[in-house]
CSV table of C-alpha atoms in Angstrom, one decimal:
chain,number,residue,atom,x,y,z
A,22,UNK,CA,110.5,121.6,91.6
A,23,UNK,CA,112.2,121.0,94.7
A,24,UNK,CA,115.5,119.4,94.6
A,25,UNK,CA,115.8,118.2,98.2
A,26,UNK,CA,112.1,116.0,97.7
A,27,UNK,CA,113.1,114.7,94.5
A,28,UNK,CA,116.8,113.7,95.9
A,29,UNK,CA,117.2,109.7,96.8
A,30,UNK,CA,118.6,109.0,99.5
A,31,UNK,CA,119.2,105.4,101.5
A,32,UNK,CA,117.9,103.2,104.2
A,33,UNK,CA,120.8,100.9,104.8
A,34,UNK,CA,121.4,99.2,101.4
A,35,UNK,CA,117.9,100.4,100.1
A,36,UNK,CA,117.8,103.5,97.8
A,37,UNK,CA,114.6,105.2,98.2
A,38,UNK,CA,114.3,107.5,95.3
A,39,UNK,CA,112.2,110.2,96.7
A,40,UNK,CA,111.7,111.8,100.0
A,41,UNK,CA,108.2,111.1,100.4
A,42,UNK,CA,107.0,107.9,102.2
A,43,UNK,CA,103.8,106.8,102.3
A,44,UNK,CA,102.6,106.3,105.9
A,45,UNK,CA,101.2,102.1,107.0
A,46,UNK,CA,97.5,102.5,107.4
A,47,UNK,CA,95.1,100.3,108.2
A,48,UNK,CA,92.5,99.4,106.0
A,49,UNK,CA,93.6,101.6,103.7
A,50,UNK,CA,97.2,101.0,102.1
A,51,UNK,CA,96.5,97.6,100.1
A,52,UNK,CA,98.3,97.2,97.4
A,53,UNK,CA,96.4,99.4,95.0
A,54,UNK,CA,97.0,102.0,96.7
A,55,UNK,CA,100.7,101.5,97.2
A,56,UNK,CA,101.4,101.2,93.6
A,57,UNK,CA,99.4,103.9,92.5
A,58,UNK,CA,101.4,106.1,95.7
A,59,UNK,CA,104.7,105.0,93.8
A,60,UNK,CA,103.1,106.5,90.5
A,61,UNK,CA,102.3,110.0,92.6
A,62,UNK,CA,106.2,110.4,93.3
A,63,UNK,CA,106.3,108.6,97.0
A,64,UNK,CA,109.7,107.3,97.2
A,65,UNK,CA,109.4,104.1,100.1
A,66,UNK,CA,105.7,102.7,100.6
A,67,UNK,CA,104.8,100.7,103.4
A,68,UNK,CA,102.1,97.9,104.1
A,69,UNK,CA,99.5,98.2,106.5
A,70,UNK,CA,100.4,96.5,110.1
A,71,UNK,CA,100.4,92.7,110.2
A,72,UNK,CA,99.8,90.6,113.3
A,73,UNK,CA,102.7,88.5,114.4
A,74,UNK,CA,100.3,86.4,116.6
A,75,UNK,CA,98.6,85.9,113.3
A,76,UNK,CA,101.5,84.3,111.2
A,77,UNK,CA,102.6,82.8,114.4
A,78,UNK,CA,99.3,81.2,114.9
A,79,UNK,CA,97.5,80.9,112.0
A,80,UNK,CA,94.3,81.6,113.7
A,81,UNK,CA,92.9,84.9,112.2
A,82,UNK,CA,90.4,85.4,110.1
A,83,UNK,CA,92.2,85.7,106.7
A,84,UNK,CA,91.4,89.4,105.3
A,85,UNK,CA,93.1,88.7,102.2
A,86,UNK,CA,96.7,87.8,100.4
A,87,UNK,CA,99.7,90.1,100.9
A,88,UNK,CA,101.0,91.1,97.7
A,89,UNK,CA,104.3,91.8,96.2
A,90,UNK,CA,104.0,93.7,92.9
A,91,UNK,CA,107.5,94.6,91.2
A,92,UNK,CA,106.3,98.3,90.4
A,93,UNK,CA,106.4,98.3,94.5
A,94,UNK,CA,109.4,98.2,95.0
A,95,UNK,CA,111.0,99.7,97.7
A,96,UNK,CA,108.5,98.8,99.9
A,97,UNK,CA,108.7,97.7,103.7
A,98,UNK,CA,106.2,95.7,105.4
A,99,UNK,CA,105.4,96.7,108.9
A,100,UNK,CA,104.4,94.3,111.7
A,101,UNK,CA,103.3,94.6,115.6
A,102,UNK,CA,103.4,92.3,118.2
A,103,UNK,CA,105.2,92.3,121.8
A,104,UNK,CA,106.8,89.0,122.3
A,105,UNK,CA,110.4,89.3,120.5
A,106,UNK,CA,110.1,85.6,119.4
A,107,UNK,CA,107.3,85.8,117.5
A,108,UNK,CA,108.4,89.1,115.4
A,109,UNK,CA,111.0,87.6,114.2
A,110,UNK,CA,109.4,84.8,112.8
A,111,UNK,CA,106.9,87.4,111.5
A,112,UNK,CA,109.8,89.2,110.1
A,113,UNK,CA,111.4,86.3,108.1
A,114,UNK,CA,108.5,85.6,106.5
A,115,UNK,CA,107.5,88.8,105.4
A,116,UNK,CA,111.5,89.1,104.1
A,117,UNK,CA,110.7,86.0,102.4
A,118,UNK,CA,107.7,87.8,100.8
A,119,UNK,CA,109.6,90.3,99.2
A,120,UNK,CA,109.6,93.2,101.6
A,121,UNK,CA,112.9,95.1,101.2
A,122,UNK,CA,112.6,96.7,104.5
A,123,UNK,CA,110.8,95.1,108.1
A,124,UNK,CA,108.6,98.1,109.8
A,125,UNK,CA,108.2,97.4,113.1
A,126,UNK,CA,104.9,99.3,114.9
A,127,UNK,CA,105.9,101.1,118.4
A,128,UNK,CA,103.3,103.7,118.3
A,129,UNK,CA,99.6,102.9,117.3
A,130,UNK,CA,97.5,104.1,120.0
A,131,UNK,CA,94.6,101.8,119.2
A,132,UNK,CA,93.7,99.9,122.8
A,133,UNK,CA,93.2,96.6,120.7
A,134,UNK,CA,96.7,96.6,120.0
A,135,UNK,CA,98.0,98.1,123.0
A,136,UNK,CA,96.6,95.8,125.3
A,137,UNK,CA,98.0,93.3,123.8
A,138,UNK,CA,101.3,95.0,124.8
A,139,UNK,CA,102.3,95.9,121.2
A,140,UNK,CA,102.3,99.3,119.7
A,141,UNK,CA,102.8,102.5,121.9
A,142,UNK,CA,102.9,100.5,125.1
A,143,UNK,CA,106.4,99.6,123.8
A,144,UNK,CA,107.0,103.2,124.5
A,145,UNK,CA,106.8,102.9,128.2
A,146,UNK,CA,108.8,99.8,128.1
A,147,UNK,CA,111.8,100.5,126.2
A,148,UNK,CA,113.7,97.2,127.5
A,149,UNK,CA,111.0,94.9,125.4
A,150,UNK,CA,110.9,96.9,122.7
A,151,UNK,CA,114.7,96.7,122.9
A,152,UNK,CA,115.1,92.8,122.8
A,153,UNK,CA,112.0,93.0,120.3
A,154,UNK,CA,114.5,95.0,117.6
A,155,UNK,CA,117.2,93.0,118.5
A,156,UNK,CA,115.6,89.9,117.9
A,157,UNK,CA,114.0,91.1,114.6
A,158,UNK,CA,117.2,92.9,113.3
A,159,UNK,CA,119.3,89.3,113.9
A,160,UNK,CA,116.3,87.6,112.1
A,161,UNK,CA,116.6,89.1,108.4
A,162,UNK,CA,119.2,90.2,106.5
A,163,UNK,CA,117.3,93.5,104.9
A,164,UNK,CA,116.9,96.9,107.1
A,165,UNK,CA,114.8,96.5,109.9
A,166,UNK,CA,113.0,100.2,111.2
A,167,UNK,CA,110.6,101.7,113.6
A,168,UNK,CA,107.9,103.7,113.6
A,169,UNK,CA,107.0,105.7,116.9
A,170,UNK,CA,105.3,108.2,118.9
A,171,UNK,CA,106.7,110.3,120.6
A,172,UNK,CA,105.3,109.2,123.8
A,173,UNK,CA,102.1,107.4,125.8
A,174,UNK,CA,101.3,110.0,127.8
A,175,UNK,CA,100.5,114.3,126.3
A,176,UNK,CA,104.1,115.9,127.0
A,177,UNK,CA,105.9,112.6,126.9
A,178,UNK,CA,109.6,112.5,125.5
A,179,UNK,CA,109.9,109.0,125.5
A,180,UNK,CA,110.8,108.9,122.2
A,181,UNK,CA,113.8,110.4,122.8
A,182,UNK,CA,115.2,107.9,125.2
A,183,UNK,CA,113.9,104.7,123.6
A,184,UNK,CA,115.2,106.4,119.5
A,185,UNK,CA,119.4,105.6,120.3
A,186,UNK,CA,118.6,102.5,122.1
A,187,UNK,CA,116.6,101.5,118.9
A,188,UNK,CA,119.8,102.4,116.9
A,189,UNK,CA,122.1,100.4,119.2
A,190,UNK,CA,120.2,97.6,118.9
A,191,UNK,CA,120.0,97.6,115.1
A,192,UNK,CA,117.5,99.9,113.6
A,193,UNK,CA,118.7,101.6,110.4
A,194,UNK,CA,115.7,104.1,110.7
A,195,UNK,CA,113.3,105.6,112.8
A,196,UNK,CA,109.9,107.5,111.9
A,197,UNK,CA,108.8,109.9,114.4
A,198,UNK,CA,105.0,110.9,114.7
A,199,UNK,CA,105.6,113.6,117.5
A,200,UNK,CA,101.7,113.6,118.5
A,201,UNK,CA,101.5,111.1,121.7
A,202,UNK,CA,99.2,108.4,121.5
A,203,UNK,CA,96.5,109.4,123.8
A,204,UNK,CA,96.2,112.6,121.7
A,205,UNK,CA,95.7,110.1,118.5
A,206,UNK,CA,95.5,112.8,116.1
A,207,UNK,CA,94.4,115.9,117.5
A,208,UNK,CA,96.0,118.9,118.0
A,209,UNK,CA,99.5,119.0,116.2
A,210,UNK,CA,102.7,117.5,115.4
A,211,UNK,CA,105.6,118.8,117.9
A,212,UNK,CA,108.7,118.9,115.3
A,213,UNK,CA,111.0,120.0,117.6
A,214,UNK,CA,111.1,116.8,118.8
A,215,UNK,CA,112.2,115.4,115.6
A,216,UNK,CA,114.8,117.7,115.3
A,217,UNK,CA,116.1,116.8,118.7
A,218,UNK,CA,116.0,112.8,117.6
A,219,UNK,CA,117.7,113.9,114.6
A,220,UNK,CA,120.8,115.0,116.8
A,221,UNK,CA,120.6,112.0,119.3
A,222,UNK,CA,121.4,109.3,116.3
A,223,UNK,CA,123.0,108.3,113.0
A,224,UNK,CA,120.5,106.8,111.4
A,225,UNK,CA,117.9,108.0,108.9
A,226,UNK,CA,114.9,110.1,110.9
A,227,UNK,CA,111.5,110.2,108.9
A,228,UNK,CA,109.2,113.1,110.2
A,229,UNK,CA,105.5,111.8,110.1
A,230,UNK,CA,102.7,114.1,111.2
A,231,UNK,CA,100.9,117.5,109.6
A,232,UNK,CA,102.8,117.2,105.8
A,233,UNK,CA,100.0,118.3,103.9
A,234,UNK,CA,101.6,120.6,101.4
A,235,UNK,CA,105.1,121.1,99.4
A,236,UNK,CA,106.2,124.0,101.4
A,237,UNK,CA,104.9,122.4,104.8
A,238,UNK,CA,107.3,119.5,103.7
A,239,UNK,CA,110.4,121.7,103.0
A,240,UNK,CA,109.6,123.8,106.3
A,241,UNK,CA,109.7,120.6,108.5
A,242,UNK,CA,113.1,119.2,106.8
A,243,UNK,CA,114.7,122.0,107.2
A,244,UNK,CA,113.9,122.6,110.4
A,245,UNK,CA,114.2,118.9,111.6
A,246,UNK,CA,117.5,118.0,109.6
A,247,UNK,CA,115.1,114.7,109.2
A,248,UNK,CA,115.4,112.5,105.6
A,249,UNK,CA,112.3,112.3,104.7
A,250,UNK,CA,108.4,112.8,105.8
A,251,UNK,CA,105.9,110.4,105.9
A,252,UNK,CA,102.1,111.5,104.3
A,253,UNK,CA,99.2,109.1,105.4
A,254,UNK,CA,95.8,111.1,105.9
A,255,UNK,CA,96.4,114.0,103.3
A,256,UNK,CA,97.0,110.9,100.2
A,257,UNK,CA,93.6,108.6,100.8
A,258,UNK,CA,91.9,108.5,97.9
A,259,UNK,CA,94.0,111.8,96.4
A,260,UNK,CA,97.4,110.6,95.4
A,261,UNK,CA,97.4,114.5,94.1
A,262,UNK,CA,98.5,115.5,96.6
A,263,UNK,CA,101.6,113.2,96.5
A,264,UNK,CA,102.6,114.8,93.8
A,265,UNK,CA,102.1,118.4,95.3
A,266,UNK,CA,104.3,118.0,98.2
A,267,UNK,CA,107.1,115.8,96.2
A,268,UNK,CA,107.0,118.7,93.4
A,269,UNK,CA,105.1,121.3,94.0
A,270,UNK,CA,103.1,120.8,91.2
A,271,UNK,CA,99.5,122.4,92.4
A,272,UNK,CA,97.9,121.8,89.2
A,273,UNK,CA,94.9,119.9,90.2
A,274,UNK,CA,93.4,117.2,88.3
A,275,UNK,CA,90.3,117.2,85.6
A,276,UNK,CA,87.3,115.1,86.2
A,277,UNK,CA,88.3,112.3,83.7
A,278,UNK,CA,91.6,112.2,85.3
A,279,UNK,CA,90.0,111.2,88.9
A,280,UNK,CA,87.6,108.9,87.5
A,281,UNK,CA,89.9,107.6,85.4
A,282,UNK,CA,92.2,106.6,89.0
A,283,UNK,CA,89.1,106.0,90.8
A,284,UNK,CA,88.0,102.9,88.0
A,285,UNK,CA,91.8,101.6,88.2
A,286,UNK,CA,91.8,101.8,91.7
A,287,UNK,CA,88.6,100.1,91.9
A,288,UNK,CA,89.9,97.4,89.5
A,289,UNK,CA,92.4,96.5,91.0
A,290,UNK,CA,91.5,96.5,94.8
A,291,UNK,CA,88.6,94.3,93.4
A,292,UNK,CA,91.7,91.4,92.1
A,293,UNK,CA,93.4,92.1,94.8
A,294,UNK,CA,90.6,90.9,97.4
A,295,UNK,CA,88.4,89.6,95.6
A,296,UNK,CA,85.2,91.4,95.0
A,297,UNK,CA,82.9,90.4,98.3
A,298,UNK,CA,85.8,92.0,100.3
A,299,UNK,CA,86.3,94.9,97.8
A,300,UNK,CA,83.0,95.6,97.6
A,301,UNK,CA,83.3,97.2,101.4
A,302,UNK,CA,86.1,97.9,101.4
A,303,UNK,CA,86.2,100.6,98.9
A,304,UNK,CA,83.3,102.8,99.9
A,305,UNK,CA,85.2,105.2,102.4
A,306,UNK,CA,87.5,105.8,98.8
A,307,UNK,CA,84.3,107.1,97.0
A,308,UNK,CA,84.0,110.3,99.2
A,309,UNK,CA,87.8,110.8,99.6
A,310,UNK,CA,88.3,110.9,95.4
A,311,UNK,CA,85.3,112.7,95.0
A,312,UNK,CA,85.6,114.6,97.4
A,313,UNK,CA,87.7,118.4,97.3
A,314,UNK,CA,84.7,119.9,94.5
A,315,UNK,CA,85.6,117.5,92.5
A,316,UNK,CA,82.3,115.6,91.8
A,317,UNK,CA,78.6,116.6,93.5
A,318,UNK,CA,78.3,114.8,96.7
A,319,UNK,CA,75.1,113.1,95.7
A,320,UNK,CA,77.2,111.2,93.2
A,321,UNK,CA,79.2,109.8,96.1
A,322,UNK,CA,75.8,108.5,97.8
A,323,UNK,CA,75.2,106.8,94.0
A,324,UNK,CA,78.4,104.7,94.2
A,325,UNK,CA,78.2,103.6,97.9
A,326,UNK,CA,74.5,102.1,97.0
A,327,UNK,CA,76.0,100.6,94.1
A,328,UNK,CA,76.1,96.6,94.7
A,329,UNK,CA,79.1,96.0,92.2
A,330,UNK,CA,82.3,97.0,91.7
A,331,UNK,CA,81.6,96.6,88.2
A,332,UNK,CA,78.6,98.8,88.6
A,333,UNK,CA,80.4,101.3,89.8
A,334,UNK,CA,83.1,101.3,87.0
A,335,UNK,CA,80.2,101.2,85.2
A,336,UNK,CA,78.5,104.3,86.5
A,337,UNK,CA,82.1,106.4,86.6
A,338,UNK,CA,82.7,105.9,82.9
A,339,UNK,CA,78.8,107.3,82.3
A,340,UNK,CA,79.5,110.3,84.5
A,341,UNK,CA,83.2,110.6,82.9
A,342,UNK,CA,83.3,109.5,79.4
A,343,UNK,CA,86.8,110.5,78.6
A,344,UNK,CA,88.1,108.4,81.3
A,345,UNK,CA,88.1,105.3,79.3
A,346,UNK,CA,91.6,106.4,77.2
A,347,UNK,CA,93.5,106.9,80.4
A,348,UNK,CA,92.7,104.2,82.2
A,349,UNK,CA,93.7,102.3,79.0
A,350,UNK,CA,96.8,103.9,79.4
A,351,UNK,CA,96.9,103.0,83.4
A,352,UNK,CA,96.2,99.7,83.1
A,353,UNK,CA,98.7,99.1,79.9
A,354,UNK,CA,101.4,100.5,82.9
A,355,UNK,CA,100.6,97.5,85.5
A,356,UNK,CA,102.6,94.8,85.9
A,357,UNK,CA,100.7,91.6,85.1
A,358,UNK,CA,99.6,89.6,88.3
A,359,UNK,CA,102.2,86.6,87.8
A,360,UNK,CA,104.8,89.1,88.4
A,361,UNK,CA,103.4,88.9,92.0
A,362,UNK,CA,105.0,87.0,95.0
A,363,UNK,CA,102.5,86.0,97.1
A,364,UNK,CA,102.3,84.6,100.8
A,365,UNK,CA,99.4,82.8,101.6
A,366,UNK,CA,97.7,82.7,104.3
A,367,UNK,CA,99.1,85.7,105.5
A,368,UNK,CA,96.7,87.2,107.9
A,369,UNK,CA,96.6,91.1,107.6
A,370,UNK,CA,95.4,93.3,110.5
A,371,UNK,CA,92.0,95.5,110.8
A,372,UNK,CA,93.4,97.4,113.8
A,373,UNK,CA,94.4,101.2,113.7
A,374,UNK,CA,97.4,102.5,112.7
A,375,UNK,CA,100.2,104.8,114.3
């Protein structure tokens, strides 16, 4: 075990038990995903983006309730928007929901977000980004953090100008994904920018982008001086990657372990989202879990074609009967539903992440 990645660190008064942060990912980081990430070693988990406009106007289709369970903490809830007052009100509401940290997305490159002035667009409007940060920091008592990209255009260094201004406005930590918005997820993350940002600010910096292994995480932490790393796509349907990054444990799960984790995930997603929404939401996860040579490819297609989540669970038990005792153990460890805080009618974004 590498001591550094298992060391705790702080965002303001919030202690984070490991140096791996599970990234906010739209359409992925529901509560079931976050709780699983915490079990496998993520020190901090983040919700997907929540639209401040949806909170303010209550006119977006409600895609589910935002739940906060006691085994998620510490938890950051991420909001996005371009109006300081609306962002402040959204921050107050997510603090009331139980968030330990309010995170703001200043990096999303998706057109549906940037055309409203939010997301990565704020990298080019430092004045507005600073006013939003000041408003949100003033509105809540929990720490406020910001996730950025390097800038909108390839080669941009906007993050190095904006980062210190956000810290002066009260940001307690910054996450940098050093790709441009134009790059989306192509090319490589330029962590030399992360190292420069670390030198410019006196708050923790989280390094995001291309963190795919324990060795890579160690190298980025050493080269940049960042406080932690953020992992996103590599953890999709693969919580064992989180464990490997934190502990350097290369052990691969058995078929029974994979089936058990997927069964619990399916059941928890159905409870959280409702059967109808969960049935569609889960389809992309089957390939993520069952890939990596864990199950034959046709098996994924078989699961996708099943009508209900109960049918999926039944088929998984049939394929891996030894999963049953693992499922029983995992479910005993889950908190009861009444331990959750519910913030009713909070619309959750379906837009892309940053």
